[in-house]
Amino acid sequence: MHIVNRKTIAALGAAVSAVLLAACGSGASSEASSKLTVATSSANTFQAELYIAEQLGYTDKYGVDVEYVNSGALGATQVAAGKADLAQFGTAAAFGPAAQGRDVSIIYGLVNNISRGIGVSTQSPIREGTTEDVLKQLSGAKLVTQGTVGAAYGNSVMVAQWVEDHGGERPTIVSVDTADGPTAQLISGQADAALGLPDYSAAAIAEGKLKMIVPNTDPVMAEITGGDFPAATLFGLKSNLQSKSKAVTGYIAALRDAHQYVMTTPLSEVAAELAKHPAFAGQSAELIESTLKYDPPFLAPDDGRITKDNWDKALDVMKYHNTGQDLTQDTFSYDQIIDMSYWNGATELRN
C-alpha cells in the first residue's frame, strides 16, 4: 500500500495550482495581445475598410478582436496616452505626438487626398461651369472648412491662393469645429462654398439642399491641391504596436481583405453591409451608398502601402496644412515615422 502524507498532498496541490494559474495567465495575456482599440472620428464611408473588416469577419479570420472608439478629435491624444492602440485620422494628427518625442509609427495609408471637391447650396450665387469658372467665382467668397489643421484646411488655403494668383480677391476661409458644420454654414447662407463634401452632407445633397459643382476627382483641383498622397492613415506608438505585433499584422491583413472586397463588389452591396454595422446606426443603405460612390478612387492607394516617394510628396504638400511643425525635420522622415513591417507581414499572412 502506497501512502501519501499531508506534506506531499500539499506540495502536489500547490504545483497543480501553479500550473492552472500559469495557464490562466497565459490565456489572459493571449487575449490581451489579440485585442486592438482603434480611435476614430464619426463613421464615414471613406473608412469602409475598417468596418467591413469587422462586419464580414476578416478580423476574426486573423484572430484579432477590434474595438472602435469614437474619440472625436482626440484620437492622437488617446494613442499618445496609451488609451488606444491605433488612431485613424488625418495624417497630420500624428505629427504633434511625434514632435513631442513620442515614438509614433504610421503603418497604413487608408485614403488619399479626398477633400478637394467644391460644394455649394442650391441657393448659392456660385454657379456651375468649368473648374476655372467656378474657382474665379470664389473671389471674395467665404469658403468654409472643418478645422484649422489637415487636408481640408490645407486644400482651402491652396484654392484661396489660386484665386488670388489669378487676379481675384482672396477668399475668406471660415473654419468650424464640427464635421457637419460646413453643411450647416452652406444651408444657412453663412458660407458660399465648401471643400471636403459630401461625407457629412449626403442627406442634404439627397434632399436637394446642397450640390457638388466640382467633383473631388477633378484633375484641375488635383493639381491645385498637390495631387494624391496619404491624407488619412493609421498610426500608433511603436513600442505598443511591437508588443501586439501579431494582432497588428492580422489587422492590416484584415483591412487589405476588406479593401479587396470594397473595390470588387457593387457599392450597393458594400453599403448594405455597412448599414448593418453599429457605427452606421440610423443610416439607410441608400444614404450610405450615396456617399460611398465618391470614395473608391481614393481608398487605400497601393493597397495601403506607403512608399518613400509618396511620403516625400505628402510632406511637401502638407506644409500648407497648418500642422505647426517643421516637416523637414528628421522626426517626420520616411525612415523615422513610416513602418511598413506590418504591411509586409500581412502580405505573408494573406498568401
PDB file of C-alpha atoms in Angstrom, residues 107-323:
ATOM      1  CA  ILE A 107       1.517  51.859 -40.605  1.00  0.00           C
ATOM      2  CA  TYR A 108      -1.252  52.063 -43.225  1.00  0.00           C
ATOM      3  CA  GLY A 109      -2.433  54.549 -45.841  1.00  0.00           C
ATOM      4  CA  LEU A 110      -6.218  54.465 -45.646  1.00  0.00           C
ATOM      5  CA  VAL A 111      -7.181  57.192 -48.093  1.00  0.00           C
ATOM      6  CA  ASN A 112      -5.615  59.662 -50.478  1.00  0.00           C
ATOM      7  CA  ASN A 113      -6.293  63.393 -50.626  1.00  0.00           C
ATOM      8  CA  ILE A 114     -10.074  63.251 -50.964  1.00  0.00           C
ATOM      9  CA  SER A 115     -11.261  66.649 -49.664  1.00  0.00           C
ATOM     10  CA  ARG A 116     -10.884  68.682 -52.812  1.00  0.00           C
ATOM     11  CA  GLY A 117     -14.363  68.788 -54.338  1.00  0.00           C
ATOM     12  CA  ILE A 118     -16.351  72.027 -54.166  1.00  0.00           C
ATOM     13  CA  GLY A 119     -19.880  72.024 -52.812  1.00  0.00           C
ATOM     14  CA  VAL A 120     -22.442  74.822 -52.589  1.00  0.00           C
ATOM     15  CA  SER A 121     -26.026  75.285 -51.505  1.00  0.00           C
ATOM     16  CA  THR A 122     -28.630  75.307 -54.250  1.00  0.00           C
ATOM     17  CA  GLN A 123     -29.228  78.984 -53.328  1.00  0.00           C
ATOM     18  CA  SER A 124     -25.573  79.957 -53.652  1.00  0.00           C
ATOM     19  CA  PRO A 125     -24.620  82.685 -56.134  1.00  0.00           C
ATOM     20  CA  ILE A 126     -21.770  80.437 -57.247  1.00  0.00           C
ATOM     21  CA  ARG A 127     -22.902  78.544 -60.319  1.00  0.00           C
ATOM     22  CA  GLU A 128     -21.707  75.516 -62.237  1.00  0.00           C
ATOM     23  CA  GLY A 129     -19.217  75.848 -65.077  1.00  0.00           C
ATOM     24  CA  THR A 130     -15.697  74.776 -65.876  1.00  0.00           C
ATOM     25  CA  THR A 131     -13.479  74.317 -62.854  1.00  0.00           C
ATOM     26  CA  GLU A 132     -11.666  77.562 -63.629  1.00  0.00           C
ATOM     27  CA  ASP A 133     -15.002  79.400 -63.891  1.00  0.00           C
ATOM     28  CA  VAL A 134     -16.111  78.070 -60.500  1.00  0.00           C
ATOM     29  CA  LEU A 135     -12.790  78.963 -58.885  1.00  0.00           C
ATOM     30  CA  LYS A 136     -12.925  82.518 -60.223  1.00  0.00           C
ATOM     31  CA  GLN A 137     -16.419  82.885 -58.717  1.00  0.00           C
ATOM     32  CA  LEU A 138     -14.814  82.249 -55.333  1.00  0.00           C
ATOM     33  CA  SER A 139     -13.202  85.710 -55.496  1.00  0.00           C
ATOM     34  CA  GLY A 140     -14.024  87.398 -52.179  1.00  0.00           C
ATOM     35  CA  ALA A 141     -16.261  84.477 -51.151  1.00  0.00           C
ATOM     36  CA  LYS A 142     -16.499  82.748 -47.798  1.00  0.00           C
ATOM     37  CA  LEU A 143     -15.020  79.258 -48.063  1.00  0.00           C
ATOM     38  CA  VAL A 144     -15.936  77.002 -45.132  1.00  0.00           C
ATOM     39  CA  THR A 145     -13.915  74.028 -43.931  1.00  0.00           C
ATOM     40  CA  GLN A 146     -13.720  71.824 -40.863  1.00  0.00           C
ATOM     41  CA  GLY A 147     -10.857  72.614 -38.511  1.00  0.00           C
ATOM     42  CA  THR A 148      -7.686  74.615 -38.963  1.00  0.00           C
ATOM     43  CA  VAL A 149      -5.326  71.675 -39.488  1.00  0.00           C
ATOM     44  CA  GLY A 150      -5.265  68.928 -42.096  1.00  0.00           C
ATOM     45  CA  ALA A 151      -6.113  68.245 -45.732  1.00  0.00           C
ATOM     46  CA  ALA A 152      -9.470  70.034 -45.951  1.00  0.00           C
ATOM     47  CA  TYR A 153      -7.998  73.199 -44.427  1.00  0.00           C
ATOM     48  CA  GLY A 154      -4.802  72.933 -46.475  1.00  0.00           C
ATOM     49  CA  ASN A 155      -6.741  72.444 -49.691  1.00  0.00           C
ATOM     50  CA  SER A 156      -8.811  75.537 -48.878  1.00  0.00           C
ATOM     51  CA  VAL A 157      -5.613  77.542 -48.418  1.00  0.00           C
ATOM     52  CA  MET A 158      -4.273  76.361 -51.768  1.00  0.00           C
ATOM     53  CA  VAL A 159      -7.561  77.145 -53.522  1.00  0.00           C
ATOM     54  CA  ALA A 160      -7.592  80.621 -51.951  1.00  0.00           C
ATOM     55  CA  GLN A 161      -4.039  81.162 -53.180  1.00  0.00           C
ATOM     56  CA  TRP A 162      -5.023  80.056 -56.706  1.00  0.00           C
ATOM     57  CA  VAL A 163      -7.881  82.585 -56.776  1.00  0.00           C
ATOM     58  CA  GLU A 164      -5.551  85.364 -55.642  1.00  0.00           C
ATOM     59  CA  ASP A 165      -2.833  84.370 -58.113  1.00  0.00           C
ATOM     60  CA  HIS A 166      -5.384  84.554 -60.939  1.00  0.00           C
ATOM     61  CA  GLY A 167      -6.430  88.112 -60.207  1.00  0.00           C
ATOM     62  CA  GLY A 168      -9.279  87.536 -57.776  1.00  0.00           C
ATOM     63  CA  GLU A 169      -9.830  88.666 -54.216  1.00  0.00           C
ATOM     64  CA  ARG A 170      -8.564  86.026 -51.830  1.00  0.00           C
ATOM     65  CA  PRO A 171     -11.500  84.033 -50.354  1.00  0.00           C
ATOM     66  CA  THR A 172     -12.018  84.166 -46.602  1.00  0.00           C
ATOM     67  CA  ILE A 173     -11.578  80.741 -45.024  1.00  0.00           C
ATOM     68  CA  VAL A 174     -14.156  80.084 -42.324  1.00  0.00           C
ATOM     69  CA  SER A 175     -13.190  77.207 -40.028  1.00  0.00           C
ATOM     70  CA  VAL A 176     -15.781  75.320 -37.995  1.00  0.00           C
ATOM     71  CA  ASP A 177     -15.179  72.756 -35.271  1.00  0.00           C
ATOM     72  CA  THR A 178     -17.720  70.064 -36.124  1.00  0.00           C
ATOM     73  CA  ALA A 179     -17.807  67.720 -39.089  1.00  0.00           C
ATOM     74  CA  ASP A 180     -21.332  68.754 -40.040  1.00  0.00           C
ATOM     75  CA  GLY A 181     -20.531  72.441 -39.575  1.00  0.00           C
ATOM     76  CA  PRO A 182     -19.820  73.129 -43.279  1.00  0.00           C
ATOM     77  CA  THR A 183     -23.220  71.701 -44.219  1.00  0.00           C
ATOM     78  CA  ALA A 184     -24.989  73.981 -41.741  1.00  0.00           C
ATOM     79  CA  GLN A 185     -22.978  77.011 -42.892  1.00  0.00           C
ATOM     80  CA  LEU A 186     -23.875  76.431 -46.533  1.00  0.00           C
ATOM     81  CA  ILE A 187     -27.570  75.818 -45.925  1.00  0.00           C
ATOM     82  CA  SER A 188     -27.867  78.920 -43.716  1.00  0.00           C
ATOM     83  CA  GLY A 189     -26.056  81.082 -46.267  1.00  0.00           C
ATOM     84  CA  GLN A 190     -23.225  81.930 -43.877  1.00  0.00           C
ATOM     85  CA  ALA A 191     -20.715  80.487 -46.342  1.00  0.00           C
ATOM     86  CA  ASP A 192     -20.644  80.478 -50.126  1.00  0.00           C
ATOM     87  CA  ALA A 193     -18.811  77.222 -50.793  1.00  0.00           C
ATOM     88  CA  ALA A 194     -17.036  74.367 -49.045  1.00  0.00           C
ATOM     89  CA  LEU A 195     -14.261  71.905 -49.719  1.00  0.00           C
ATOM     90  CA  GLY A 196     -14.437  68.370 -48.452  1.00  0.00           C
ATOM     91  CA  LEU A 197     -18.076  67.479 -49.079  1.00  0.00           C
ATOM     92  CA  PRO A 198     -20.021  65.182 -49.230  1.00  0.00           C
ATOM     93  CA  ASP A 199     -19.014  62.945 -46.299  1.00  0.00           C
ATOM     94  CA  TYR A 200     -21.295  64.647 -43.793  1.00  0.00           C
ATOM     95  CA  SER A 201     -23.601  66.175 -46.382  1.00  0.00           C
ATOM     96  CA  ALA A 202     -25.119  63.147 -48.108  1.00  0.00           C
ATOM     97  CA  ALA A 203     -28.575  63.740 -46.644  1.00  0.00           C
ATOM     98  CA  ALA A 204     -28.544  67.433 -47.587  1.00  0.00           C
ATOM     99  CA  ILE A 205     -27.418  66.566 -51.115  1.00  0.00           C
ATOM    100  CA  ALA A 206     -30.121  63.908 -51.409  1.00  0.00           C
ATOM    101  CA  GLU A 207     -32.715  66.455 -50.234  1.00  0.00           C
ATOM    102  CA  GLY A 208     -31.598  68.962 -52.876  1.00  0.00           C
ATOM    103  CA  LYS A 209     -30.227  71.473 -50.370  1.00  0.00           C
ATOM    104  CA  LEU A 210     -26.589  71.108 -51.440  1.00  0.00           C
ATOM    105  CA  LYS A 211     -24.810  70.036 -54.596  1.00  0.00           C
ATOM    106  CA  MET A 212     -21.299  69.276 -55.750  1.00  0.00           C
ATOM    107  CA  ILE A 213     -20.335  71.584 -58.594  1.00  0.00           C
ATOM    108  CA  VAL A 214     -16.733  70.363 -58.821  1.00  0.00           C
ATOM    109  CA  PRO A 215     -16.126  66.659 -58.071  1.00  0.00           C
ATOM    110  CA  ASN A 216     -13.276  65.524 -55.849  1.00  0.00           C
ATOM    111  CA  THR A 217     -11.813  63.653 -58.843  1.00  0.00           C
ATOM    112  CA  ASP A 218     -11.436  66.838 -60.902  1.00  0.00           C
ATOM    113  CA  PRO A 219      -7.906  66.960 -62.422  1.00  0.00           C
ATOM    114  CA  VAL A 220      -7.574  70.738 -62.061  1.00  0.00           C
ATOM    115  CA  MET A 221      -8.405  70.515 -58.357  1.00  0.00           C
ATOM    116  CA  ALA A 222      -5.991  67.611 -58.018  1.00  0.00           C
ATOM    117  CA  GLU A 223      -3.187  69.724 -59.446  1.00  0.00           C
ATOM    118  CA  ILE A 224      -4.014  72.727 -57.263  1.00  0.00           C
ATOM    119  CA  THR A 225      -4.127  70.687 -54.048  1.00  0.00           C
ATOM    120  CA  GLY A 226      -0.996  68.653 -54.638  1.00  0.00           C
ATOM    121  CA  GLY A 227      -2.397  65.502 -56.207  1.00  0.00           C
ATOM    122  CA  ASP A 228      -2.605  62.234 -54.316  1.00  0.00           C
ATOM    123  CA  PHE A 229      -0.850  61.500 -51.040  1.00  0.00           C
ATOM    124  CA  PRO A 230      -1.765  59.541 -47.879  1.00  0.00           C
ATOM    125  CA  ALA A 231      -4.058  62.117 -46.278  1.00  0.00           C
ATOM    126  CA  ALA A 232      -5.649  59.735 -43.763  1.00  0.00           C
ATOM    127  CA  THR A 233      -3.686  56.944 -42.118  1.00  0.00           C
ATOM    128  CA  LEU A 234      -3.478  54.518 -39.218  1.00  0.00           C
ATOM    129  CA  PHE A 235      -0.839  55.252 -36.601  1.00  0.00           C
ATOM    130  CA  GLY A 236       0.169  54.241 -33.089  1.00  0.00           C
ATOM    131  CA  LEU A 237       3.095  54.169 -30.674  1.00  0.00           C
ATOM    132  CA  LYS A 238       5.924  51.994 -31.967  1.00  0.00           C
ATOM    133  CA  SER A 239       6.602  50.250 -28.657  1.00  0.00           C
ATOM    134  CA  ASN A 240       2.929  49.431 -28.110  1.00  0.00           C
ATOM    135  CA  LEU A 241       2.452  48.136 -31.641  1.00  0.00           C
ATOM    136  CA  GLN A 242       5.522  45.950 -31.315  1.00  0.00           C
ATOM    137  CA  SER A 243       4.115  44.417 -28.135  1.00  0.00           C
ATOM    138  CA  LYS A 244       0.997  43.457 -30.128  1.00  0.00           C
ATOM    139  CA  SER A 245       2.712  42.786 -33.424  1.00  0.00           C
ATOM    140  CA  LYS A 246       0.741  39.621 -34.230  1.00  0.00           C
ATOM    141  CA  ALA A 247      -2.607  41.380 -33.754  1.00  0.00           C
ATOM    142  CA  VAL A 248      -1.464  44.492 -35.647  1.00  0.00           C
ATOM    143  CA  THR A 249      -0.251  42.386 -38.573  1.00  0.00           C
ATOM    144  CA  GLY A 250      -3.505  40.450 -38.576  1.00  0.00           C
ATOM    145  CA  TYR A 251      -5.482  43.681 -38.517  1.00  0.00           C
ATOM    146  CA  ILE A 252      -3.639  45.037 -41.549  1.00  0.00           C
ATOM    147  CA  ALA A 253      -4.282  41.741 -43.337  1.00  0.00           C
ATOM    148  CA  ALA A 254      -7.983  42.080 -42.495  1.00  0.00           C
ATOM    149  CA  LEU A 255      -8.062  45.645 -43.826  1.00  0.00           C
ATOM    150  CA  ARG A 256      -6.449  44.547 -47.061  1.00  0.00           C
ATOM    151  CA  ASP A 257      -9.025  41.783 -47.446  1.00  0.00           C
ATOM    152  CA  ALA A 258     -11.721  44.378 -46.798  1.00  0.00           C
ATOM    153  CA  HIS A 259     -10.165  46.714 -49.357  1.00  0.00           C
ATOM    154  CA  GLN A 260     -10.298  43.989 -51.991  1.00  0.00           C
ATOM    155  CA  TYR A 261     -13.947  43.371 -51.160  1.00  0.00           C
ATOM    156  CA  VAL A 262     -14.889  47.055 -51.357  1.00  0.00           C
ATOM    157  CA  MET A 263     -13.118  47.551 -54.664  1.00  0.00           C
ATOM    158  CA  THR A 264     -14.588  44.464 -56.357  1.00  0.00           C
ATOM    159  CA  THR A 265     -18.143  44.432 -55.001  1.00  0.00           C
ATOM    160  CA  PRO A 266     -21.112  46.520 -56.190  1.00  0.00           C
ATOM    161  CA  LEU A 267     -21.340  49.574 -53.959  1.00  0.00           C
ATOM    162  CA  SER A 268     -24.963  48.796 -53.160  1.00  0.00           C
ATOM    163  CA  GLU A 269     -23.832  45.557 -51.511  1.00  0.00           C
ATOM    164  CA  VAL A 270     -20.990  47.272 -49.670  1.00  0.00           C
ATOM    165  CA  ALA A 271     -23.427  49.906 -48.411  1.00  0.00           C
ATOM    166  CA  ALA A 272     -25.858  47.203 -47.266  1.00  0.00           C
ATOM    167  CA  GLU A 273     -23.103  45.608 -45.166  1.00  0.00           C
ATOM    168  CA  LEU A 274     -22.016  48.939 -43.696  1.00  0.00           C
ATOM    169  CA  ALA A 275     -25.630  49.687 -42.752  1.00  0.00           C
ATOM    170  CA  LYS A 276     -25.552  46.601 -40.501  1.00  0.00           C
ATOM    171  CA  HIS A 277     -22.555  47.867 -38.525  1.00  0.00           C
ATOM    172  CA  PRO A 278     -23.347  49.731 -35.271  1.00  0.00           C
ATOM    173  CA  ALA A 279     -21.113  52.619 -36.333  1.00  0.00           C
ATOM    174  CA  PHE A 280     -23.617  53.469 -39.083  1.00  0.00           C
ATOM    175  CA  ALA A 281     -26.716  53.042 -36.918  1.00  0.00           C
ATOM    176  CA  GLY A 282     -29.618  55.104 -38.165  1.00  0.00           C
ATOM    177  CA  GLN A 283     -28.254  55.452 -41.698  1.00  0.00           C
ATOM    178  CA  SER A 284     -30.003  53.675 -44.529  1.00  0.00           C
ATOM    179  CA  ALA A 285     -28.070  51.647 -47.087  1.00  0.00           C
ATOM    180  CA  GLU A 286     -29.273  54.071 -49.762  1.00  0.00           C
ATOM    181  CA  LEU A 287     -27.880  57.067 -47.889  1.00  0.00           C
ATOM    182  CA  ILE A 288     -24.573  55.292 -47.276  1.00  0.00           C
ATOM    183  CA  GLU A 289     -24.301  54.371 -50.946  1.00  0.00           C
ATOM    184  CA  SER A 290     -24.928  57.976 -51.985  1.00  0.00           C
ATOM    185  CA  THR A 291     -21.744  58.998 -50.161  1.00  0.00           C
ATOM    186  CA  LEU A 292     -19.736  55.837 -50.802  1.00  0.00           C
ATOM    187  CA  LYS A 293     -19.823  56.416 -54.556  1.00  0.00           C
ATOM    188  CA  TYR A 294     -17.385  59.322 -54.168  1.00  0.00           C
ATOM    189  CA  ASP A 295     -14.730  57.283 -52.345  1.00  0.00           C
ATOM    190  CA  PRO A 296     -13.309  54.380 -54.437  1.00  0.00           C
ATOM    191  CA  PRO A 297     -10.772  56.473 -56.416  1.00  0.00           C
ATOM    192  CA  PHE A 298      -9.097  57.384 -53.124  1.00  0.00           C
ATOM    193  CA  LEU A 299      -9.359  54.277 -50.933  1.00  0.00           C
ATOM    194  CA  ALA A 300      -6.150  52.570 -49.741  1.00  0.00           C
ATOM    195  CA  PRO A 301      -3.897  53.589 -52.620  1.00  0.00           C
ATOM    196  CA  ASP A 302      -1.351  50.884 -53.441  1.00  0.00           C
ATOM    197  CA  ASP A 303      -3.346  48.563 -51.167  1.00  0.00           C
ATOM    198  CA  GLY A 304      -2.479  50.688 -48.133  1.00  0.00           C
ATOM    199  CA  ARG A 305       1.285  50.662 -48.661  1.00  0.00           C
ATOM    200  CA  ILE A 306       3.117  53.955 -48.234  1.00  0.00           C
ATOM    201  CA  THR A 307       6.239  54.348 -50.360  1.00  0.00           C
ATOM    202  CA  LYS A 308       9.109  56.750 -49.744  1.00  0.00           C
ATOM    203  CA  ASP A 309       8.326  58.744 -52.893  1.00  0.00           C
ATOM    204  CA  ASN A 310       4.681  59.060 -51.869  1.00  0.00           C
ATOM    205  CA  TRP A 311       5.637  60.124 -48.357  1.00  0.00           C
ATOM    206  CA  ASP A 312       8.120  62.726 -49.573  1.00  0.00           C
ATOM    207  CA  LYS A 313       5.327  64.147 -51.725  1.00  0.00           C
ATOM    208  CA  ALA A 314       2.991  64.160 -48.731  1.00  0.00           C
ATOM    209  CA  LEU A 315       5.461  66.151 -46.628  1.00  0.00           C
ATOM    210  CA  ASP A 316       5.853  68.686 -49.416  1.00  0.00           C
ATOM    211  CA  VAL A 317       2.082  69.192 -49.724  1.00  0.00           C
ATOM    212  CA  MET A 318       1.314  69.152 -46.009  1.00  0.00           C
ATOM    213  CA  LYS A 319       3.317  72.295 -45.387  1.00  0.00           C
ATOM    214  CA  TYR A 320       0.035  74.025 -46.301  1.00  0.00           C
ATOM    215  CA  HIS A 321      -1.944  72.040 -43.712  1.00  0.00           C
ATOM    216  CA  ASN A 322      -1.080  74.270 -40.756  1.00  0.00           C
ATOM    217  CA  THR A 323       0.431  71.409 -38.757  1.00  0.00           C
TER     218      THR A 323
END
